């Protein structure tokens, strides 16, 4: 190392690993040439620093980042971030495929220009860059994204950007809407038919009571919900 410094007449950084009591230590050394008044090399000045803890922290951080990358790649999520100006700095996740995008494809672009067609999403982005958390289900490219918008801060608490976590809930929303529609159709049929539709929980309490047939026994729809069927039909051995 010293010969290389003297030959090049420039400073160099060297890393050395040694065992101390069976534990590996890492040292970083900056070596610079020393010159005499005539400009000839006269020796080497070295500054040695123990960087073991920094190395371990860096390795641990690298492991966490890799694990996070694998999780995001395999999960139906999008993890994205911007700097304080709205420039996209991160865009990863399997759910990007549903938007017709690849990992990292939009990095470097201005989020306000990229999504100028989506004022609902931009409103939440502006809120996050102003230091406020937000949540909304954002429509984008025919998909529905349940998105958390969170400000990113430095050690002093100053907002330096924002982080977004999206989950594609398109299929869930469509299923929910279909179920609600079916339930509404069933309610309308039951309300118009001379029948009584009821349901009980495992404790025997009414959770549903609908139908035009209720009027013939003196009850209104929903009137007995929450009441125990055992109490309601006490004394009626034919039903119980």
mmCIF file of C-alpha atoms in Angstrom:
data_model
loop_
_atom_site.group_PDB
_atom_site.id
_atom_site.type_symbol
_atom_site.label_atom_id
_atom_site.label_comp_id
_atom_site.label_asym_id
_atom_site.label_seq_id
_atom_site.Cartn_x
_atom_site.Cartn_y
_atom_site.Cartn_z
ATOM 1 C CA UNK A 1 0.000 0.000 0.000
ATOM 2 C CA UNK A 2 2.750 2.480 0.913
ATOM 3 C CA UNK A 3 4.665 1.757 -2.303
ATOM 4 C CA UNK A 4 1.516 2.402 -4.344
ATOM 5 C CA UNK A 5 0.961 5.743 -2.587
ATOM 6 C CA UNK A 6 4.583 6.825 -3.098
ATOM 7 C CA UNK A 7 4.592 5.769 -6.727
ATOM 8 C CA UNK A 8 1.324 7.477 -7.633
ATOM 9 C CA UNK A 9 2.036 10.525 -5.419
ATOM 10 C CA UNK A 10 -1.698 10.487 -4.558
ATOM 11 C CA UNK A 11 -3.841 9.590 -1.540
ATOM 12 C CA UNK A 12 -5.451 6.132 -1.424
ATOM 13 C CA UNK A 13 -8.003 4.434 0.807
ATOM 14 C CA UNK A 14 -7.337 0.878 1.948
ATOM 15 C CA UNK A 15 -9.605 -1.548 3.782
ATOM 16 C CA UNK A 16 -8.204 -4.258 6.025
ATOM 17 C CA UNK A 17 -9.931 -7.047 7.907
ATOM 18 C CA UNK A 18 -8.404 -8.673 10.988
ATOM 19 C CA UNK A 19 -9.520 -11.090 13.698
ATOM 20 C CA UNK A 20 -9.644 -9.748 17.234
ATOM 21 C CA UNK A 21 -10.480 -12.473 19.745
ATOM 22 C CA UNK A 22 -12.265 -14.432 17.045
ATOM 23 C CA UNK A 23 -14.291 -11.392 15.964
ATOM 24 C CA UNK A 24 -13.634 -9.803 12.579
ATOM 25 C CA UNK A 25 -12.809 -6.099 12.674
ATOM 26 C CA UNK A 26 -12.740 -3.824 9.639
ATOM 27 C CA UNK A 27 -10.359 -0.875 9.372
ATOM 28 C CA UNK A 28 -10.307 1.872 6.763
ATOM 29 C CA UNK A 29 -6.984 3.666 6.242
ATOM 30 C CA UNK A 30 -6.350 6.831 4.271
ATOM 31 C CA UNK A 31 -2.706 7.040 3.177
ATOM 32 C CA UNK A 32 -1.248 10.186 1.697
ATOM 33 C CA UNK A 33 2.281 10.880 0.427
ATOM 34 C CA UNK A 34 4.529 13.346 2.284
ATOM 35 C CA UNK A 35 6.904 15.516 0.261
ATOM 36 C CA UNK A 36 10.079 17.299 1.274
ATOM 37 C CA UNK A 37 10.761 20.956 0.341
ATOM 38 C CA UNK A 38 12.237 19.810 -2.955
ATOM 39 C CA UNK A 39 9.029 17.978 -3.857
ATOM 40 C CA UNK A 40 10.469 14.515 -3.415
ATOM 41 C CA UNK A 41 8.550 11.789 -1.612
ATOM 42 C CA UNK A 42 9.625 11.685 1.993
ATOM 43 C CA UNK A 43 7.152 9.196 3.456
ATOM 44 C CA UNK A 44 3.513 8.339 3.971
ATOM 45 C CA UNK A 45 0.929 9.750 6.381
ATOM 46 C CA UNK A 46 -1.793 7.340 7.402
ATOM 47 C CA UNK A 47 -5.128 7.829 9.204
ATOM 48 C CA UNK A 48 -6.708 4.577 10.372
ATOM 49 C CA UNK A 49 -10.357 4.264 11.400
ATOM 50 C CA UNK A 50 -12.302 1.298 12.787
ATOM 51 C CA UNK A 51 -15.402 1.003 10.556
ATOM 52 C CA UNK A 52 -16.627 -2.383 11.796
ATOM 53 C CA UNK A 53 -19.953 -1.055 13.096
ATOM 54 C CA UNK A 54 -20.516 0.968 9.928
ATOM 55 C CA UNK A 55 -19.883 -2.136 7.831
ATOM 56 C CA UNK A 56 -22.328 -4.182 9.878
ATOM 57 C CA UNK A 57 -24.964 -1.458 9.623
ATOM 58 C CA UNK A 58 -24.433 -1.217 5.884
ATOM 59 C CA UNK A 59 -24.664 -4.998 5.466
ATOM 60 C CA UNK A 60 -27.809 -5.147 7.615
ATOM 61 C CA UNK A 61 -29.379 -2.300 5.651
ATOM 62 C CA UNK A 62 -28.531 -4.040 2.412
ATOM 63 C CA UNK A 63 -30.165 -7.236 3.670
ATOM 64 C CA UNK A 64 -33.311 -5.375 4.738
ATOM 65 C CA UNK A 65 -33.506 -3.609 1.384
ATOM 66 C CA UNK A 66 -33.149 -6.902 -0.472
ATOM 67 C CA UNK A 67 -35.828 -8.540 1.677
ATOM 68 C CA UNK A 68 -38.125 -5.569 1.124
ATOM 69 C CA UNK A 69 -37.501 -5.726 -2.614
ATOM 70 C CA UNK A 70 -38.398 -9.428 -2.697
ATOM 71 C CA UNK A 71 -41.572 -8.844 -0.662
ATOM 72 C CA UNK A 72 -42.684 -5.963 -2.876
ATOM 73 C CA UNK A 73 -41.916 -7.894 -6.060
ATOM 74 C CA UNK A 74 -44.004 -10.876 -4.950
ATOM 75 C CA UNK A 75 -46.898 -9.006 -3.325
ATOM 76 C CA UNK A 76 -49.773 -7.295 -5.199
ATOM 77 C CA UNK A 77 -48.431 -3.920 -4.104
ATOM 78 C CA UNK A 78 -46.752 -0.822 -5.482
ATOM 79 C CA UNK A 79 -44.133 0.924 -3.372
ATOM 80 C CA UNK A 80 -43.227 4.348 -4.703
ATOM 81 C CA UNK A 81 -41.669 7.568 -3.501
ATOM 82 C CA UNK A 82 -40.937 11.115 -4.616
ATOM 83 C CA UNK A 83 -38.587 13.858 -3.515
ATOM 84 C CA UNK A 84 -39.969 17.141 -2.195
ATOM 85 C CA UNK A 85 -40.424 18.513 -5.719
ATOM 86 C CA UNK A 86 -42.532 15.557 -6.830
ATOM 87 C CA UNK A 87 -39.790 13.800 -8.795
ATOM 88 C CA UNK A 88 -40.350 10.014 -8.596
ATOM 89 C CA UNK A 89 -37.391 8.284 -6.920
ATOM 90 C CA UNK A 90 -38.813 4.785 -6.433
ATOM 91 C CA UNK A 91 -41.375 2.631 -8.252
ATOM 92 C CA UNK A 92 -41.481 -1.102 -7.458
ATOM 93 C CA UNK A 93 -44.031 -3.854 -7.046
ATOM 94 C CA UNK A 94 -45.948 -6.604 -8.775
ATOM 95 C CA UNK A 95 -49.115 -4.510 -9.072
ATOM 96 C CA UNK A 96 -47.350 -2.233 -11.576
ATOM 97 C CA UNK A 97 -48.130 -4.844 -14.226
ATOM 98 C CA UNK A 98 -51.837 -4.059 -13.868
ATOM 99 C CA UNK A 99 -51.048 -0.471 -14.850
ATOM 100 C CA UNK A 100 -48.944 -1.555 -17.820
ATOM 101 C CA UNK A 101 -45.711 -0.452 -16.127
ATOM 102 C CA UNK A 102 -42.388 -2.065 -15.205
ATOM 103 C CA UNK A 103 -40.373 -1.642 -12.023
ATOM 104 C CA UNK A 104 -38.466 1.643 -12.136
ATOM 105 C CA UNK A 105 -40.039 2.703 -15.432
ATOM 106 C CA UNK A 106 -41.348 6.049 -14.156
ATOM 107 C CA UNK A 107 -38.384 6.884 -11.896
ATOM 108 C CA UNK A 108 -37.155 10.402 -12.663
ATOM 109 C CA UNK A 109 -40.499 11.636 -13.949
ATOM 110 C CA UNK A 110 -42.548 14.449 -12.434
ATOM 111 C CA UNK A 111 -45.499 12.896 -10.593
ATOM 112 C CA UNK A 112 -47.614 16.036 -11.144
ATOM 113 C CA UNK A 113 -47.179 15.776 -14.923
ATOM 114 C CA UNK A 114 -47.422 11.991 -15.048
ATOM 115 C CA UNK A 115 -50.752 11.952 -13.180
ATOM 116 C CA UNK A 116 -52.182 15.317 -14.197
ATOM 117 C CA UNK A 117 -55.243 13.383 -15.425
ATOM 118 C CA UNK A 118 -55.883 12.136 -11.867
ATOM 119 C CA UNK A 119 -56.700 15.156 -9.642
ATOM 120 C CA UNK A 120 -57.935 12.895 -6.862
ATOM 121 C CA UNK A 121 -54.543 11.231 -6.543
ATOM 122 C CA UNK A 122 -52.643 14.520 -6.857
ATOM 123 C CA UNK A 123 -54.668 15.987 -3.990
ATOM 124 C CA UNK A 124 -53.407 13.245 -1.662
ATOM 125 C CA UNK A 125 -49.846 13.617 -2.973
ATOM 126 C CA UNK A 126 -49.884 17.340 -2.202
ATOM 127 C CA UNK A 127 -51.212 16.581 1.284
ATOM 128 C CA UNK A 128 -48.343 14.167 1.933
ATOM 129 C CA UNK A 129 -45.744 16.651 0.665
ATOM 130 C CA UNK A 130 -47.314 19.203 3.032
ATOM 131 C CA UNK A 131 -46.663 16.831 5.936
ATOM 132 C CA UNK A 132 -50.053 15.115 6.245
ATOM 133 C CA UNK A 133 -50.935 11.448 5.846
ATOM 134 C CA UNK A 134 -53.768 10.533 3.504
ATOM 135 C CA UNK A 135 -55.637 7.469 2.271
ATOM 136 C CA UNK A 136 -57.903 6.979 -0.696
ATOM 137 C CA UNK A 137 -58.949 4.381 -3.260
ATOM 138 C CA UNK A 138 -57.576 5.827 -6.474
ATOM 139 C CA UNK A 139 -58.794 4.800 -9.947
ATOM 140 C CA UNK A 140 -55.897 4.466 -12.385
ATOM 141 C CA UNK A 141 -55.609 2.725 -15.771
ATOM 142 C CA UNK A 142 -58.799 0.754 -15.153
ATOM 143 C CA UNK A 143 -57.642 -0.488 -11.747
ATOM 144 C CA UNK A 144 -58.570 0.557 -8.199
ATOM 145 C CA UNK A 145 -55.632 1.205 -5.876
ATOM 146 C CA UNK A 146 -56.068 1.485 -2.106
ATOM 147 C CA UNK A 147 -53.255 3.932 -1.423
ATOM 148 C CA UNK A 148 -51.576 5.268 1.704
ATOM 149 C CA UNK A 149 -49.760 8.587 1.168
ATOM 150 C CA UNK A 150 -47.136 9.394 3.825
ATOM 151 C CA UNK A 151 -44.622 12.240 4.166
ATOM 152 C CA UNK A 152 -40.908 11.358 4.355
ATOM 153 C CA UNK A 153 -38.883 13.411 6.810
ATOM 154 C CA UNK A 154 -35.223 13.944 7.599
ATOM 155 C CA UNK A 155 -33.733 13.715 11.089
ATOM 156 C CA UNK A 156 -34.856 17.262 11.842
ATOM 157 C CA UNK A 157 -38.452 16.473 10.912
ATOM 158 C CA UNK A 158 -38.366 18.433 7.671
ATOM 159 C CA UNK A 159 -40.392 16.950 4.808
ATOM 160 C CA UNK A 160 -38.026 15.703 2.097
ATOM 161 C CA UNK A 161 -40.544 13.831 -0.016
ATOM 162 C CA UNK A 162 -43.343 11.300 0.230
ATOM 163 C CA UNK A 163 -43.890 7.551 0.228
ATOM 164 C CA UNK A 164 -46.844 5.787 -1.360
ATOM 165 C CA UNK A 165 -48.016 2.212 -0.765
ATOM 166 C CA UNK A 166 -50.699 0.933 -3.134
ATOM 167 C CA UNK A 167 -52.688 -2.295 -3.037
ATOM 168 C CA UNK A 168 -54.713 -3.344 -6.058
ATOM 169 C CA UNK A 169 -58.257 -3.911 -4.761
ATOM 170 C CA UNK A 170 -60.003 -3.941 -8.126
ATOM 171 C CA UNK A 171 -61.262 -7.512 -7.863
ATOM 172 C CA UNK A 172 -62.281 -7.030 -4.219
ATOM 173 C CA UNK A 173 -64.262 -3.888 -5.060
ATOM 174 C CA UNK A 174 -66.004 -5.553 -7.996
ATOM 175 C CA UNK A 175 -66.892 -8.545 -5.801
ATOM 176 C CA UNK A 176 -68.223 -6.249 -3.077
ATOM 177 C CA UNK A 177 -70.291 -4.264 -5.560
ATOM 178 C CA UNK A 178 -71.718 -7.471 -7.069
ATOM 179 C CA UNK A 179 -72.588 -8.791 -3.605
ATOM 180 C CA UNK A 180 -74.286 -5.543 -2.616
ATOM 181 C CA UNK A 181 -76.231 -5.553 -5.878
ATOM 182 C CA UNK A 182 -77.348 -9.161 -5.318
ATOM 183 C CA UNK A 183 -78.358 -8.382 -1.743
ATOM 184 C CA UNK A 184 -80.382 -5.383 -2.906
ATOM 185 C CA UNK A 185 -82.164 -7.471 -5.549
ATOM 186 C CA UNK A 186 -82.917 -10.137 -2.954
ATOM 187 C CA UNK A 187 -84.263 -7.521 -0.555
ATOM 188 C CA UNK A 188 -86.558 -6.135 -3.230
ATOM 189 C CA UNK A 189 -87.871 -9.616 -4.097
ATOM 190 C CA UNK A 190 -88.452 -10.501 -0.455
ATOM 191 C CA UNK A 191 -90.095 -7.154 0.273
ATOM 192 C CA UNK A 192 -92.640 -7.713 -2.514
ATOM 193 C CA UNK A 193 -93.325 -11.397 -1.821
ATOM 194 C CA UNK A 194 -95.700 -12.715 0.891
ATOM 195 C CA UNK A 195 -92.864 -14.486 2.699
ATOM 196 C CA UNK A 196 -90.637 -13.926 5.719
ATOM 197 C CA UNK A 197 -86.863 -14.220 5.341
ATOM 198 C CA UNK A 198 -84.949 -14.450 8.588
ATOM 199 C CA UNK A 199 -81.509 -15.469 9.869
ATOM 200 C CA UNK A 200 -80.033 -16.286 13.273
ATOM 201 C CA UNK A 201 -76.503 -16.113 14.665
ATOM 202 C CA UNK A 202 -74.983 -19.024 16.602
ATOM 203 C CA UNK A 203 -76.495 -17.656 19.828
ATOM 204 C CA UNK A 204 -79.971 -17.807 18.343
ATOM 205 C CA UNK A 205 -80.447 -14.057 17.894
ATOM 206 C CA UNK A 206 -82.195 -12.687 14.834
ATOM 207 C CA UNK A 207 -79.776 -10.984 12.446
ATOM 208 C CA UNK A 208 -82.252 -10.600 9.579
ATOM 209 C CA UNK A 209 -86.002 -10.188 9.400
ATOM 210 C CA UNK A 210 -87.470 -9.105 6.065
ATOM 211 C CA UNK A 211 -90.498 -9.748 3.880
ATOM 212 C CA UNK A 212 -94.050 -8.643 3.235
ATOM 213 C CA UNK A 213 -95.262 -11.684 5.183
ATOM 214 C CA UNK A 214 -94.198 -9.986 8.448
ATOM 215 C CA UNK A 215 -97.247 -7.712 8.264
ATOM 216 C CA UNK A 216 -99.586 -10.696 8.583
ATOM 217 C CA UNK A 217 -98.067 -11.558 11.978
ATOM 218 C CA UNK A 218 -97.943 -7.977 13.185
ATOM 219 C CA UNK A 219 -94.281 -7.119 12.709
ATOM 220 C CA UNK A 220 -92.326 -4.625 10.647
ATOM 221 C CA UNK A 221 -89.151 -5.504 8.690
ATOM 222 C CA UNK A 222 -86.151 -5.610 11.041
ATOM 223 C CA UNK A 223 -88.260 -5.258 14.163
ATOM 224 C CA UNK A 224 -87.049 -8.483 15.805
ATOM 225 C CA UNK A 225 -83.368 -8.142 14.824
ATOM 226 C CA UNK A 226 -81.243 -8.575 17.950
ATOM 227 C CA UNK A 227 -83.947 -10.483 19.848
ATOM 228 C CA UNK A 228 -83.339 -14.076 20.953
ATOM 229 C CA UNK A 229 -85.407 -16.559 18.951
ATOM 230 C CA UNK A 230 -85.631 -18.724 22.061
ATOM 231 C CA UNK A 231 -87.321 -15.892 23.927
ATOM 232 C CA UNK A 232 -89.421 -14.887 20.932
ATOM 233 C CA UNK A 233 -90.844 -18.383 20.452
ATOM 234 C CA UNK A 234 -90.997 -19.384 24.144
ATOM 235 C CA UNK A 235 -94.031 -21.594 24.693
ATOM 236 C CA UNK A 236 -94.271 -22.566 21.028
ATOM 237 C CA UNK A 237 -93.024 -26.158 21.167
ATOM 238 C CA UNK A 238 -93.814 -26.720 17.503
ATOM 239 C CA UNK A 239 -91.186 -24.203 16.394
ATOM 240 C CA UNK A 240 -88.640 -24.740 19.171
#
